[in-house]
PDB file of N, CA, C and O in Angstrom:
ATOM      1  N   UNK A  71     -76.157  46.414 -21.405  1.00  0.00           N
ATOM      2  CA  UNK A  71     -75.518  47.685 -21.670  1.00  0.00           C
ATOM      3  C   UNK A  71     -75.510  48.554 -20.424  1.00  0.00           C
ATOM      4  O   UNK A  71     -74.501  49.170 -20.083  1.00  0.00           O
ATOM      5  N   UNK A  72     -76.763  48.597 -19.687  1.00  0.00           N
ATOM      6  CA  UNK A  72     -76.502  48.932 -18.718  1.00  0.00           C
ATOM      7  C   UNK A  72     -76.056  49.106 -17.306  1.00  0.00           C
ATOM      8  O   UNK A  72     -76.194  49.951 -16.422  1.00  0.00           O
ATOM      9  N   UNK A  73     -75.286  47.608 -17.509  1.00  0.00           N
ATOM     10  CA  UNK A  73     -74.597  47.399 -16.346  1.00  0.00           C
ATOM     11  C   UNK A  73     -72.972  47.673 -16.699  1.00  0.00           C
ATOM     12  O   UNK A  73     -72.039  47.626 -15.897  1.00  0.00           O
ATOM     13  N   UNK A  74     -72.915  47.973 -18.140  1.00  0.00           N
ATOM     14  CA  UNK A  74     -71.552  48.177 -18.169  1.00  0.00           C
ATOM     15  C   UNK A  74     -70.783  49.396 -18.786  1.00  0.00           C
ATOM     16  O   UNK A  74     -69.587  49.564 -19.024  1.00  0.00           O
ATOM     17  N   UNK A  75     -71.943  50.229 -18.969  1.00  0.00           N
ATOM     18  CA  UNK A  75     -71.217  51.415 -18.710  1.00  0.00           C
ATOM     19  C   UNK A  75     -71.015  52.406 -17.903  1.00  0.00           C
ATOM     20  O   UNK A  75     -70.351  53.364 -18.299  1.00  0.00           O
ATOM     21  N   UNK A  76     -71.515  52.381 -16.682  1.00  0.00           N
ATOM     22  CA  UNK A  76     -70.612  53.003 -15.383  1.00  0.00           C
ATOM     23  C   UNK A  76     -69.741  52.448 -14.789  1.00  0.00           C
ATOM     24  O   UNK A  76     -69.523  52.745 -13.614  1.00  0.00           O
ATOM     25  N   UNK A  77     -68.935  51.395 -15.509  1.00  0.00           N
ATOM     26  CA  UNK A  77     -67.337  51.204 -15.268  1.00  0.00           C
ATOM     27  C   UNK A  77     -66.546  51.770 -16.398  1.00  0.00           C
ATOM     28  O   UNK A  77     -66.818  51.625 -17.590  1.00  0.00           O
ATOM     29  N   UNK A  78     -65.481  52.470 -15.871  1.00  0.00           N
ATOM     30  CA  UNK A  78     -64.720  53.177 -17.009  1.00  0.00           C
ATOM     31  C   UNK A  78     -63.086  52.893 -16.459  1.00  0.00           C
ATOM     32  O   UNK A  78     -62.326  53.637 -15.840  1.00  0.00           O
ATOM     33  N   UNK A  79     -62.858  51.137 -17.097  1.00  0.00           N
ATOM     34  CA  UNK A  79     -61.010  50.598 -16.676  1.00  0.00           C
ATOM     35  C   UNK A  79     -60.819  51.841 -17.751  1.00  0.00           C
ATOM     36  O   UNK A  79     -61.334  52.557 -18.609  1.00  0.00           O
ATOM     37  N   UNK A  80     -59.634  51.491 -16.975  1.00  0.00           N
ATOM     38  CA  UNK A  80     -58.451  52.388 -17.875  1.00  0.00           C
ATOM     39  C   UNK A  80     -58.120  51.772 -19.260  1.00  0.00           C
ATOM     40  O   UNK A  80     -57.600  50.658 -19.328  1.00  0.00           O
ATOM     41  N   UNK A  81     -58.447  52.563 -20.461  1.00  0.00           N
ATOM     42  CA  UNK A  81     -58.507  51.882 -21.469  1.00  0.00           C
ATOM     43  C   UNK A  81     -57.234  51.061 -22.066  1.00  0.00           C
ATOM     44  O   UNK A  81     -57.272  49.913 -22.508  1.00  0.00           O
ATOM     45  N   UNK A  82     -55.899  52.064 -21.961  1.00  0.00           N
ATOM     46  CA  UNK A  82     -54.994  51.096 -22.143  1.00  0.00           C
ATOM     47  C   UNK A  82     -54.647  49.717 -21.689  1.00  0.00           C
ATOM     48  O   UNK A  82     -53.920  48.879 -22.222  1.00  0.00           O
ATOM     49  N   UNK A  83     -55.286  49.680 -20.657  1.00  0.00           N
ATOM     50  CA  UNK A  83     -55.227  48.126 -20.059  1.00  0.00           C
ATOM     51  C   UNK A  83     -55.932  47.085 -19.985  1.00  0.00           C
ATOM     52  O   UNK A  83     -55.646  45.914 -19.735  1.00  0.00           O
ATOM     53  N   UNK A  84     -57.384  47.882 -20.349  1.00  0.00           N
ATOM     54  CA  UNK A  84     -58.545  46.795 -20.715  1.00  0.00           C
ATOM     55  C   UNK A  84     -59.435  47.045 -21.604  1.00  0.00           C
ATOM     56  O   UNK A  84     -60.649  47.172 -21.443  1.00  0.00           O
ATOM     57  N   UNK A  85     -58.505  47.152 -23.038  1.00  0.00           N
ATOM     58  CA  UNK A  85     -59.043  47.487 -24.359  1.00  0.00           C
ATOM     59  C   UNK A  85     -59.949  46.365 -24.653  1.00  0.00           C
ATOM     60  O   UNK A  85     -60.504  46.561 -25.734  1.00  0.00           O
ATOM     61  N   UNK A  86     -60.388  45.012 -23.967  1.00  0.00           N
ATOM     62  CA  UNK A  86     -61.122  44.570 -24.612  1.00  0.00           C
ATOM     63  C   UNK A  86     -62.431  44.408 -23.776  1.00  0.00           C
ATOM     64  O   UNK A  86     -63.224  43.478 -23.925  1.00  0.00           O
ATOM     65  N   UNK A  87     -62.547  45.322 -22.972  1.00  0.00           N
ATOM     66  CA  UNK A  87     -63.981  45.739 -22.109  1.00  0.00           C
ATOM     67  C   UNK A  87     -64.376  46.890 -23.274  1.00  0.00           C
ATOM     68  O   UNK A  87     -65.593  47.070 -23.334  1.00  0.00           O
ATOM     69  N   UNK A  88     -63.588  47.702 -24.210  1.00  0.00           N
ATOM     70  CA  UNK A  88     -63.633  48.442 -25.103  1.00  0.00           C
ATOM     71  C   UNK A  88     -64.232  47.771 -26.063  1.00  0.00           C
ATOM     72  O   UNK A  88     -65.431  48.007 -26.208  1.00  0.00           O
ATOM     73  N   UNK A  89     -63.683  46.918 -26.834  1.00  0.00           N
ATOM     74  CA  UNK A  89     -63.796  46.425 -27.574  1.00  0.00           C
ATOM     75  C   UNK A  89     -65.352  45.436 -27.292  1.00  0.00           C
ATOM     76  O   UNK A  89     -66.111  45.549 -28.254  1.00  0.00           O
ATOM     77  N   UNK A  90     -65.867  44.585 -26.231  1.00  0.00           N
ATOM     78  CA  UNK A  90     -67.228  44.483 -26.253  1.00  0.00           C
ATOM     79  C   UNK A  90     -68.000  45.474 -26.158  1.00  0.00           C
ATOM     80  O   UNK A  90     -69.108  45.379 -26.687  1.00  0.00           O
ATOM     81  N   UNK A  91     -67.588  46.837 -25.379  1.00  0.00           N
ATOM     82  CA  UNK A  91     -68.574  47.537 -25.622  1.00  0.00           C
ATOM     83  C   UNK A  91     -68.776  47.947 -26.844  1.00  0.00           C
ATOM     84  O   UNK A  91     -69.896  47.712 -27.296  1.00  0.00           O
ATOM     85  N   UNK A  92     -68.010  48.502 -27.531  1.00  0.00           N
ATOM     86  CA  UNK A  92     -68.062  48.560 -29.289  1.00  0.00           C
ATOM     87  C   UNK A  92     -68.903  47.481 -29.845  1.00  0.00           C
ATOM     88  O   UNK A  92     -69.901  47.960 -30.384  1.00  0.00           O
ATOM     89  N   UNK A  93     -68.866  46.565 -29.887  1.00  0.00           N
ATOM     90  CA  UNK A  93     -69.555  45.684 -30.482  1.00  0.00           C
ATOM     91  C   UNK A  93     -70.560  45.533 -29.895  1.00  0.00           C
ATOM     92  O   UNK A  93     -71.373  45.248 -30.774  1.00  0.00           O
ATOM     93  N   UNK A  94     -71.366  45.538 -28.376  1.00  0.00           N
ATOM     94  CA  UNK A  94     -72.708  46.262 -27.706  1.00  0.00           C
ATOM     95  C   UNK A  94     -73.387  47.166 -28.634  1.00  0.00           C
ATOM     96  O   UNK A  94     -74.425  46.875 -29.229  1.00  0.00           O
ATOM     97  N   UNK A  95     -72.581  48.587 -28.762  1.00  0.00           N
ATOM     98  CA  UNK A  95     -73.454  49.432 -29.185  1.00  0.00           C
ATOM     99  C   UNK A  95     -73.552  49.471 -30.626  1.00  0.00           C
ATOM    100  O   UNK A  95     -74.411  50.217 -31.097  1.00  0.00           O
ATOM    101  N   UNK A  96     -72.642  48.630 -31.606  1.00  0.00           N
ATOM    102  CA  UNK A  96     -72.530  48.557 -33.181  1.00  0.00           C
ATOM    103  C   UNK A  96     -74.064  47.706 -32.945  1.00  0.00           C
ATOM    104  O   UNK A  96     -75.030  48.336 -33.374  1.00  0.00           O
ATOM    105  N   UNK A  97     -74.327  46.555 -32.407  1.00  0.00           N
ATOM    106  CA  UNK A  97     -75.386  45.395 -32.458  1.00  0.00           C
ATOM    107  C   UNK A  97     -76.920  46.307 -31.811  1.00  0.00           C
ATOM    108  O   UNK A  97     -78.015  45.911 -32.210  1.00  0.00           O
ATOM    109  N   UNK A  98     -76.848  47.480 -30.843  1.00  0.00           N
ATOM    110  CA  UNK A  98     -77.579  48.380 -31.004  1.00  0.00           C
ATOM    111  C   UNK A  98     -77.781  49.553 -31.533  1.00  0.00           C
ATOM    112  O   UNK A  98     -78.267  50.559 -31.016  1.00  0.00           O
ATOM    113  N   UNK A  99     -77.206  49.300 -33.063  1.00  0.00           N
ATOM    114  CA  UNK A  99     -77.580  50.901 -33.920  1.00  0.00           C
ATOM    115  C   UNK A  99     -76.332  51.749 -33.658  1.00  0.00           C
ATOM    116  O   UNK A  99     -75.811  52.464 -34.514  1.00  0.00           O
ATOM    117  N   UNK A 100     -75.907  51.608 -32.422  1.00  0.00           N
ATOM    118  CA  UNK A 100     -75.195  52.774 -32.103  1.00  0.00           C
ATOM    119  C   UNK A 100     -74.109  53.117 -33.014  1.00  0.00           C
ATOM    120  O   UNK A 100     -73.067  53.356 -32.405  1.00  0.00           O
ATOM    121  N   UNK A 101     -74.049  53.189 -33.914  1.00  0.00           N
ATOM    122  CA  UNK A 101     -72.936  52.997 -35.162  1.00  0.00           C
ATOM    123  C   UNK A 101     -71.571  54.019 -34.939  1.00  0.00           C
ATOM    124  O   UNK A 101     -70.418  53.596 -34.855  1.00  0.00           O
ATOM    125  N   UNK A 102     -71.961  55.413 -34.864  1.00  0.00           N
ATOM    126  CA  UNK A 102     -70.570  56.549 -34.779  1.00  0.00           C
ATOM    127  C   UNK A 102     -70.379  55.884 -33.285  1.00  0.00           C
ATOM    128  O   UNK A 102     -69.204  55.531 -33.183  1.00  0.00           O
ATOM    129  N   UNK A 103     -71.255  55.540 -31.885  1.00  0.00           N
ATOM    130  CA  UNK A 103     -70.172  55.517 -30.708  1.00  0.00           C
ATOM    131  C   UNK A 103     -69.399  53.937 -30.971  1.00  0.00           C
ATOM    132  O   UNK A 103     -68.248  53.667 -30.631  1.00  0.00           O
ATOM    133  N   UNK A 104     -70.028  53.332 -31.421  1.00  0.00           N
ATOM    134  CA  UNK A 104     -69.182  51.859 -32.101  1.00  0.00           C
ATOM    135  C   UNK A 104     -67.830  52.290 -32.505  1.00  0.00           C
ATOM    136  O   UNK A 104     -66.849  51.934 -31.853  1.00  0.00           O
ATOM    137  N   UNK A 105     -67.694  53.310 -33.927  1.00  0.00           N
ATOM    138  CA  UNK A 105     -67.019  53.306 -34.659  1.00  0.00           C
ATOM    139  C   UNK A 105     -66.072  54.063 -33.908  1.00  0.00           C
ATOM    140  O   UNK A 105     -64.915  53.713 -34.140  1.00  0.00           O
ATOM    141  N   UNK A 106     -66.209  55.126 -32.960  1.00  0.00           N
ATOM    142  CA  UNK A 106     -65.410  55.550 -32.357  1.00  0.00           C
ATOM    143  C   UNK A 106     -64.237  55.148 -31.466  1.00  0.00           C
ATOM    144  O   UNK A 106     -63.091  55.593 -31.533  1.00  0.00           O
ATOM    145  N   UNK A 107     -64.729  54.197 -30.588  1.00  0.00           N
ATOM    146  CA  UNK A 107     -64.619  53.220 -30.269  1.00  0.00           C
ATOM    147  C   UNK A 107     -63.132  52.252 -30.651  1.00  0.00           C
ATOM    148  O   UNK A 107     -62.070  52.127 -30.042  1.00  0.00           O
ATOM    149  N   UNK A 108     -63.602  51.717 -31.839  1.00  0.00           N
ATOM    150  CA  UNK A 108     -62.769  50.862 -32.770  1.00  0.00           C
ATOM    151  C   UNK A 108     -61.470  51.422 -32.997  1.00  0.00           C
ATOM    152  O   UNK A 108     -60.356  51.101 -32.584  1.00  0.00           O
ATOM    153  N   UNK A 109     -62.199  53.063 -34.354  1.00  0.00           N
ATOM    154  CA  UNK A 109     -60.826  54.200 -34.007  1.00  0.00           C
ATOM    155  C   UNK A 109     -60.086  53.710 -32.562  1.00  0.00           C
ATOM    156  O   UNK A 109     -59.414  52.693 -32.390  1.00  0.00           O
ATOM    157  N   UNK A 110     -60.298  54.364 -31.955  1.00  0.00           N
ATOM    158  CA  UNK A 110     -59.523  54.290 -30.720  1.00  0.00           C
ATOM    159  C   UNK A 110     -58.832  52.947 -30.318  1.00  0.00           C
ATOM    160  O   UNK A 110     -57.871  52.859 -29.553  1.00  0.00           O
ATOM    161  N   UNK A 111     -59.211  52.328 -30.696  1.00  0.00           N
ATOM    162  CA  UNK A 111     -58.812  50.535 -30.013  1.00  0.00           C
ATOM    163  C   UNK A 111     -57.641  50.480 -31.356  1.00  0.00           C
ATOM    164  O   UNK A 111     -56.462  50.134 -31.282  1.00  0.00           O
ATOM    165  N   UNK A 112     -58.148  50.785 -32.166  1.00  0.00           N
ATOM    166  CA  UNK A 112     -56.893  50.786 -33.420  1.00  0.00           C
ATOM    167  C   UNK A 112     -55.713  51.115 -33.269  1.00  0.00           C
ATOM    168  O   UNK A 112     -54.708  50.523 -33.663  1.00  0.00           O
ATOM    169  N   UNK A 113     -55.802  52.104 -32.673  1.00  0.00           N
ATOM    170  CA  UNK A 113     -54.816  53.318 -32.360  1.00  0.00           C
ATOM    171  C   UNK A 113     -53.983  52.721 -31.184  1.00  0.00           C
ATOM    172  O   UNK A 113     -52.850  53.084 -30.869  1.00  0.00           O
ATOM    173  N   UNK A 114     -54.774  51.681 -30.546  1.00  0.00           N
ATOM    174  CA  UNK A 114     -53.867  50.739 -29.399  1.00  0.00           C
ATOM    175  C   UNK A 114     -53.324  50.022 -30.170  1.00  0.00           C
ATOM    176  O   UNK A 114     -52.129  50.196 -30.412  1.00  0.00           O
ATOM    177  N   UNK A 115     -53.978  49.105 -30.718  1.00  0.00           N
ATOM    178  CA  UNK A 115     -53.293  47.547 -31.285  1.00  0.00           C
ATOM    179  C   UNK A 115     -54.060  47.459 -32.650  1.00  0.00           C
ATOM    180  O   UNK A 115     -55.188  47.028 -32.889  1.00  0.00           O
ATOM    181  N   UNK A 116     -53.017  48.050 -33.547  1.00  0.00           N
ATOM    182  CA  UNK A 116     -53.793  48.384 -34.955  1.00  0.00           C
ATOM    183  C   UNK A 116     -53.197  46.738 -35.830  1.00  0.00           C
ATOM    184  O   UNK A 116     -53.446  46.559 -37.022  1.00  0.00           O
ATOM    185  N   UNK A 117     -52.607  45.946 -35.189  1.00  0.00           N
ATOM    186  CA  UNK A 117     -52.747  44.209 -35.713  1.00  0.00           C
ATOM    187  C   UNK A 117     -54.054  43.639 -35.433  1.00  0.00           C
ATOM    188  O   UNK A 117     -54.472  42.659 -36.051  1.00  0.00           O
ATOM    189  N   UNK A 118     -54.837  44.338 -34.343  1.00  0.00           N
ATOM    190  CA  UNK A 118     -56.369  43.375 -34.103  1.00  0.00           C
ATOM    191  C   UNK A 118     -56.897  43.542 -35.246  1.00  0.00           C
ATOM    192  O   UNK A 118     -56.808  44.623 -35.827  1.00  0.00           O
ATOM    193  N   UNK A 119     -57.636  42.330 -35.842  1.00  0.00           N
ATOM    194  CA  UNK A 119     -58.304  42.210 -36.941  1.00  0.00           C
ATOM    195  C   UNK A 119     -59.615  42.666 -36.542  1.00  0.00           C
ATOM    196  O   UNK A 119     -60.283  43.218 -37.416  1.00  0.00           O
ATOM    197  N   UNK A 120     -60.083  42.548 -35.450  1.00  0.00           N
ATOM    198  CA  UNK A 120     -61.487  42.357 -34.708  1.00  0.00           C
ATOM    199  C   UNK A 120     -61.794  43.681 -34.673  1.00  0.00           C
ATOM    200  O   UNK A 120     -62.749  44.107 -35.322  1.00  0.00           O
ATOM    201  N   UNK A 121     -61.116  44.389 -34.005  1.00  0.00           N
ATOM    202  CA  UNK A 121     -61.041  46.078 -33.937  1.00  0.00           C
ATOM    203  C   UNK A 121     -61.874  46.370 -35.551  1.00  0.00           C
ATOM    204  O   UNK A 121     -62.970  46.891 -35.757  1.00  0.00           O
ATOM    205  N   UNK A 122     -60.493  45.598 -36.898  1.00  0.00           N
ATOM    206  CA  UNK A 122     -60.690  46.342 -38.115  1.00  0.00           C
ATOM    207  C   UNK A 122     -62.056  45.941 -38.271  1.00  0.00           C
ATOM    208  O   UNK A 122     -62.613  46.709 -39.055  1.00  0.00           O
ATOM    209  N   UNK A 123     -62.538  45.377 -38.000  1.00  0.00           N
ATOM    210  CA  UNK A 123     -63.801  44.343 -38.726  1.00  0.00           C
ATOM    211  C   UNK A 123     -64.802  45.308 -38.468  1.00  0.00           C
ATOM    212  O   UNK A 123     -65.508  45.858 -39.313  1.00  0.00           O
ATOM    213  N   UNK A 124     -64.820  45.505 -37.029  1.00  0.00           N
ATOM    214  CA  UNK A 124     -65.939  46.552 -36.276  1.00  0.00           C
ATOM    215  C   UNK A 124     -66.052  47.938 -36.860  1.00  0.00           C
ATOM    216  O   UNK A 124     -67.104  48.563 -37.001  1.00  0.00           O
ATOM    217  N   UNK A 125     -64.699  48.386 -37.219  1.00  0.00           N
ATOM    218  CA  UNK A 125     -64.471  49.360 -37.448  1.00  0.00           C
ATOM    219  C   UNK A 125     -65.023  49.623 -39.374  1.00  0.00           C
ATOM    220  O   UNK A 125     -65.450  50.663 -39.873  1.00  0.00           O
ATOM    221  N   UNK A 126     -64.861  48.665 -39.856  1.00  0.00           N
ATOM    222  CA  UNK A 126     -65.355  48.300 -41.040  1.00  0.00           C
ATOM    223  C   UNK A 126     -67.015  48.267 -41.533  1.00  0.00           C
ATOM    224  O   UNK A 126     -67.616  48.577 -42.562  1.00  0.00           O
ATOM    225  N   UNK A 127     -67.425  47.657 -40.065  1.00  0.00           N
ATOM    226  CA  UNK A 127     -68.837  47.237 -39.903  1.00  0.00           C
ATOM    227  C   UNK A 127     -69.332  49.130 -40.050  1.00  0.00           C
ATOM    228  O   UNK A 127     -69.767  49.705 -41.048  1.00  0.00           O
ATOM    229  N   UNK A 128     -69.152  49.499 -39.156  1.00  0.00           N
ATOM    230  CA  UNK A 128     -69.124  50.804 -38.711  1.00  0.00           C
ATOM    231  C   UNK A 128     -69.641  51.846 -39.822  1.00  0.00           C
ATOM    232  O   UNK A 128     -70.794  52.225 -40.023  1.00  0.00           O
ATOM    233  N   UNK A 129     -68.484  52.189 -40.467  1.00  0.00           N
ATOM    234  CA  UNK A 129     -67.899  52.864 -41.881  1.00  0.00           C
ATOM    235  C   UNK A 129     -69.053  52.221 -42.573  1.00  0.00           C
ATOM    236  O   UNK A 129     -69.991  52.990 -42.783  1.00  0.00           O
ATOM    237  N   UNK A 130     -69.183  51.176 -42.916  1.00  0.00           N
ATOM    238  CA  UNK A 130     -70.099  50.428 -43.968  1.00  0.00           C
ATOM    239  C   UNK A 130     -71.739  51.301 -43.661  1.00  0.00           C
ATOM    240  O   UNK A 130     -72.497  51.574 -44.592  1.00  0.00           O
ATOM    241  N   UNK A 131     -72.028  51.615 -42.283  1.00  0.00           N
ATOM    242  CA  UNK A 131     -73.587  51.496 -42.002  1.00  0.00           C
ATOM    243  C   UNK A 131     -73.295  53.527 -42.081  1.00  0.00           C
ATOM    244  O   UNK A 131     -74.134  54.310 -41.634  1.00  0.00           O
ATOM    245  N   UNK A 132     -72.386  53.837 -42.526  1.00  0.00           N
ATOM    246  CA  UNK A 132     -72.111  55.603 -42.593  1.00  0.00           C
ATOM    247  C   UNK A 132     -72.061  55.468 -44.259  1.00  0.00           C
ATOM    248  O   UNK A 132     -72.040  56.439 -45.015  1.00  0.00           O
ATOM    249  N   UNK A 133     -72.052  54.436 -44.568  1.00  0.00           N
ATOM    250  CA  UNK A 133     -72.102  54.511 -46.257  1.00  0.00           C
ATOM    251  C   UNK A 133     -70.385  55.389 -46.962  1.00  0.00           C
ATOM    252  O   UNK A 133     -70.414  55.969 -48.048  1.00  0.00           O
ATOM    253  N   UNK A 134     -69.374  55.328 -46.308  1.00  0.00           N
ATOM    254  CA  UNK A 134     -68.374  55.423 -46.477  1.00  0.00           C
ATOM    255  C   UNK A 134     -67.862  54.165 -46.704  1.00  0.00           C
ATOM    256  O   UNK A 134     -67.525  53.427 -45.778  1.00  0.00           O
ATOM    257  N   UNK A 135     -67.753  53.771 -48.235  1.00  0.00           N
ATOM    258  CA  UNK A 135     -67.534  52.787 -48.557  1.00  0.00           C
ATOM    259  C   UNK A 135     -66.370  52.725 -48.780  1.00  0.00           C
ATOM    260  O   UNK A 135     -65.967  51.642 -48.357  1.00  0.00           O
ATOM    261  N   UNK A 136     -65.290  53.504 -49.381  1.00  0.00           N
ATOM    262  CA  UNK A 136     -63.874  53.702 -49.698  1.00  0.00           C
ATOM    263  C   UNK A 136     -62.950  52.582 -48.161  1.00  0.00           C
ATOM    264  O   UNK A 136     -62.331  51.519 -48.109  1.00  0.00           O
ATOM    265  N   UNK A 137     -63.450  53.821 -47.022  1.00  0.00           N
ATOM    266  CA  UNK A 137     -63.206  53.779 -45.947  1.00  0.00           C
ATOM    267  C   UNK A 137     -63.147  52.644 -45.172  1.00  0.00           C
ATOM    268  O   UNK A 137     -62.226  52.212 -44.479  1.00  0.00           O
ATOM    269  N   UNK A 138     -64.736  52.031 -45.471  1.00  0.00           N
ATOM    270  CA  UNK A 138     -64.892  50.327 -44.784  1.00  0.00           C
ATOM    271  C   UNK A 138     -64.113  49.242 -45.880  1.00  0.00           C
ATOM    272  O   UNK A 138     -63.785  48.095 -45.577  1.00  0.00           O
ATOM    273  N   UNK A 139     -63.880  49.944 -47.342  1.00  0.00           N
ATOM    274  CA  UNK A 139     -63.249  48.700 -48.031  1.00  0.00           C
ATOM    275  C   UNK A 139     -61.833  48.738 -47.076  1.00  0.00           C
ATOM    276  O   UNK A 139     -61.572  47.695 -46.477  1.00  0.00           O
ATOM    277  N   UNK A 140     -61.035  49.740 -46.931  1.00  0.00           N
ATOM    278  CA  UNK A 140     -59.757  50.134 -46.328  1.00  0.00           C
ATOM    279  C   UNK A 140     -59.690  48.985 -44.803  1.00  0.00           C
ATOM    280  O   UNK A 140     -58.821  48.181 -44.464  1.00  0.00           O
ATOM    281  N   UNK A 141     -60.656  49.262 -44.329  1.00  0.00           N
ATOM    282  CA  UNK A 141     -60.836  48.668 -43.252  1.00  0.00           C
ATOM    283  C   UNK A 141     -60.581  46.831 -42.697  1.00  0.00           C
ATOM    284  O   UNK A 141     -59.819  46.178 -41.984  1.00  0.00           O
ATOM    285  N   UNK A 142     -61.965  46.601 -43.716  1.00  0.00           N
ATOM    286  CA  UNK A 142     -62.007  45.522 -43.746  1.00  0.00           C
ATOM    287  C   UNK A 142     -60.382  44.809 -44.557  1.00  0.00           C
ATOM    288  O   UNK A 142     -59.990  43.750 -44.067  1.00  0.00           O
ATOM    289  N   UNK A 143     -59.760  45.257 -45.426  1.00  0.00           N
ATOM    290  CA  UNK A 143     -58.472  44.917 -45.858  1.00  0.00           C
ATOM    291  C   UNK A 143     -57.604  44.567 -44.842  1.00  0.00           C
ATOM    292  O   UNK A 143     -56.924  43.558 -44.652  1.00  0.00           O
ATOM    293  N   UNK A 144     -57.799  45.887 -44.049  1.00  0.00           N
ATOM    294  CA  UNK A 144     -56.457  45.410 -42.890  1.00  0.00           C
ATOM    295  C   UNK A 144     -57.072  44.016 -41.977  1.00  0.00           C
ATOM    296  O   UNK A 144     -56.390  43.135 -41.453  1.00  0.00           O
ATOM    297  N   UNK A 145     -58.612  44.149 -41.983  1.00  0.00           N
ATOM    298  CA  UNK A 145     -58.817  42.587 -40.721  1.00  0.00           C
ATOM    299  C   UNK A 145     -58.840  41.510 -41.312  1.00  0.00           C
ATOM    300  O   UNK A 145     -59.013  40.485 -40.653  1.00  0.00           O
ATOM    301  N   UNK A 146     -58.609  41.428 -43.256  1.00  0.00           N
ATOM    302  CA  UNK A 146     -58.247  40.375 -43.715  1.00  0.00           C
ATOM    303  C   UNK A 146     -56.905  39.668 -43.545  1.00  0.00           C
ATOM    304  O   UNK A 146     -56.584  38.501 -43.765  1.00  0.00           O
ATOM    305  N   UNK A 147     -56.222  40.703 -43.095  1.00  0.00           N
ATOM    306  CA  UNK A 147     -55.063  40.814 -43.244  1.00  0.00           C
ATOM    307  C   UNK A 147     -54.523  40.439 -41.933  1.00  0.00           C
ATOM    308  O   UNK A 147     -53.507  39.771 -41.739  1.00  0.00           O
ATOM    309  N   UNK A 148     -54.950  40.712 -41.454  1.00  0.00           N
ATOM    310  CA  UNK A 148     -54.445  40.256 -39.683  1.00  0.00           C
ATOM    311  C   UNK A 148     -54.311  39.047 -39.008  1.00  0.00           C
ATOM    312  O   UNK A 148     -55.366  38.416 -39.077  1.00  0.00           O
ATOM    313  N   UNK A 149     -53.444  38.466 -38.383  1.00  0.00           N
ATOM    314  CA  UNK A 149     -53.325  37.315 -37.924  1.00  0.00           C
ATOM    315  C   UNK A 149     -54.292  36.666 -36.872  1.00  0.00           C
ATOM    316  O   UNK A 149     -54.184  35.465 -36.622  1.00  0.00           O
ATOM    317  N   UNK A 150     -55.332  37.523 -36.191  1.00  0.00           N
ATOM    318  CA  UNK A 150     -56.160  36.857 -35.651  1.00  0.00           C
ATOM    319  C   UNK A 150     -57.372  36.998 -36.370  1.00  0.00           C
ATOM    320  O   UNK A 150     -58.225  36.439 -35.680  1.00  0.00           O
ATOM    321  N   UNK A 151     -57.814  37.382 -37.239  1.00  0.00           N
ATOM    322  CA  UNK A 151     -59.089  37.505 -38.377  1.00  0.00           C
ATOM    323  C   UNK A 151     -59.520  35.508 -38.921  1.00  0.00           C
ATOM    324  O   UNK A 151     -58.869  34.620 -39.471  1.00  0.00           O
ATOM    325  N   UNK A 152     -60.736  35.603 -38.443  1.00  0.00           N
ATOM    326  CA  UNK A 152     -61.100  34.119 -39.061  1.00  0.00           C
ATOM    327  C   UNK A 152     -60.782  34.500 -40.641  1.00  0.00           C
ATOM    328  O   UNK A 152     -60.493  35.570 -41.177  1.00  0.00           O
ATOM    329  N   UNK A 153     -60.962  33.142 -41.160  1.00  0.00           N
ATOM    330  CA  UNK A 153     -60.122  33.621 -43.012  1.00  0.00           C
ATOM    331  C   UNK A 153     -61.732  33.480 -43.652  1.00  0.00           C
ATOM    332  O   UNK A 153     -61.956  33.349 -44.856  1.00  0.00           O
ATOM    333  N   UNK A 154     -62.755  33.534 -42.622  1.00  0.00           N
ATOM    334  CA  UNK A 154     -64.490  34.196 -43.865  1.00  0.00           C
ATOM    335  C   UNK A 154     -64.087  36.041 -43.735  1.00  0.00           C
ATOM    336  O   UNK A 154     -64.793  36.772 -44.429  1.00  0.00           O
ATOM    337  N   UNK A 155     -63.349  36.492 -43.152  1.00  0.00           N
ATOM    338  CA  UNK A 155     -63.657  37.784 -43.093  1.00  0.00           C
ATOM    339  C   UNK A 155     -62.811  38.234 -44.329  1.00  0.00           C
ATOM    340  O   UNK A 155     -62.795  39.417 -44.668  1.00  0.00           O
TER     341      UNK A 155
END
């Protein structure tokens, strides 16, 4: 973690240095900067299933359950989502 956050690419172009870090700090607790994160990566490429999943994971550990069911729907739904999700 700490070698990779004093690089800051430009997110539109390397949403998936985003996207491991999201999943870094979801796997350390870090749950709202995870989820934030995801938001945002969504908001790029709201077909990533991976994004929804995280973003699902997220919501789930805030006990906003409505929210992570919503979630997880769309990364079932997505064409790169393994079919256990």
């Amino acid at each position: 973690m700490v070698l990779l956050e004093p690089f800051k690419p430009d997110f539109n172009k390397v949403p998936e240095y985003y996207g491991l870090l999201a999943a870094i700090f979801e796997s350390l607790g870090r749950t709202n900067e995870a989820g934030s994160l995801y938001q945002s990566l969504i908001k790029i490429d709201p077909s990533n299933g991976q994004y929804w999943l995280g973003l699902g994971i997220a919501l789930e550990h805030k006990n906003a359950t409505q929210q992570a069911i919503n979630a997880y729907t769309h990364a079932s739904q997505s064409n790169n989502s393994q079919q256990e999700v």
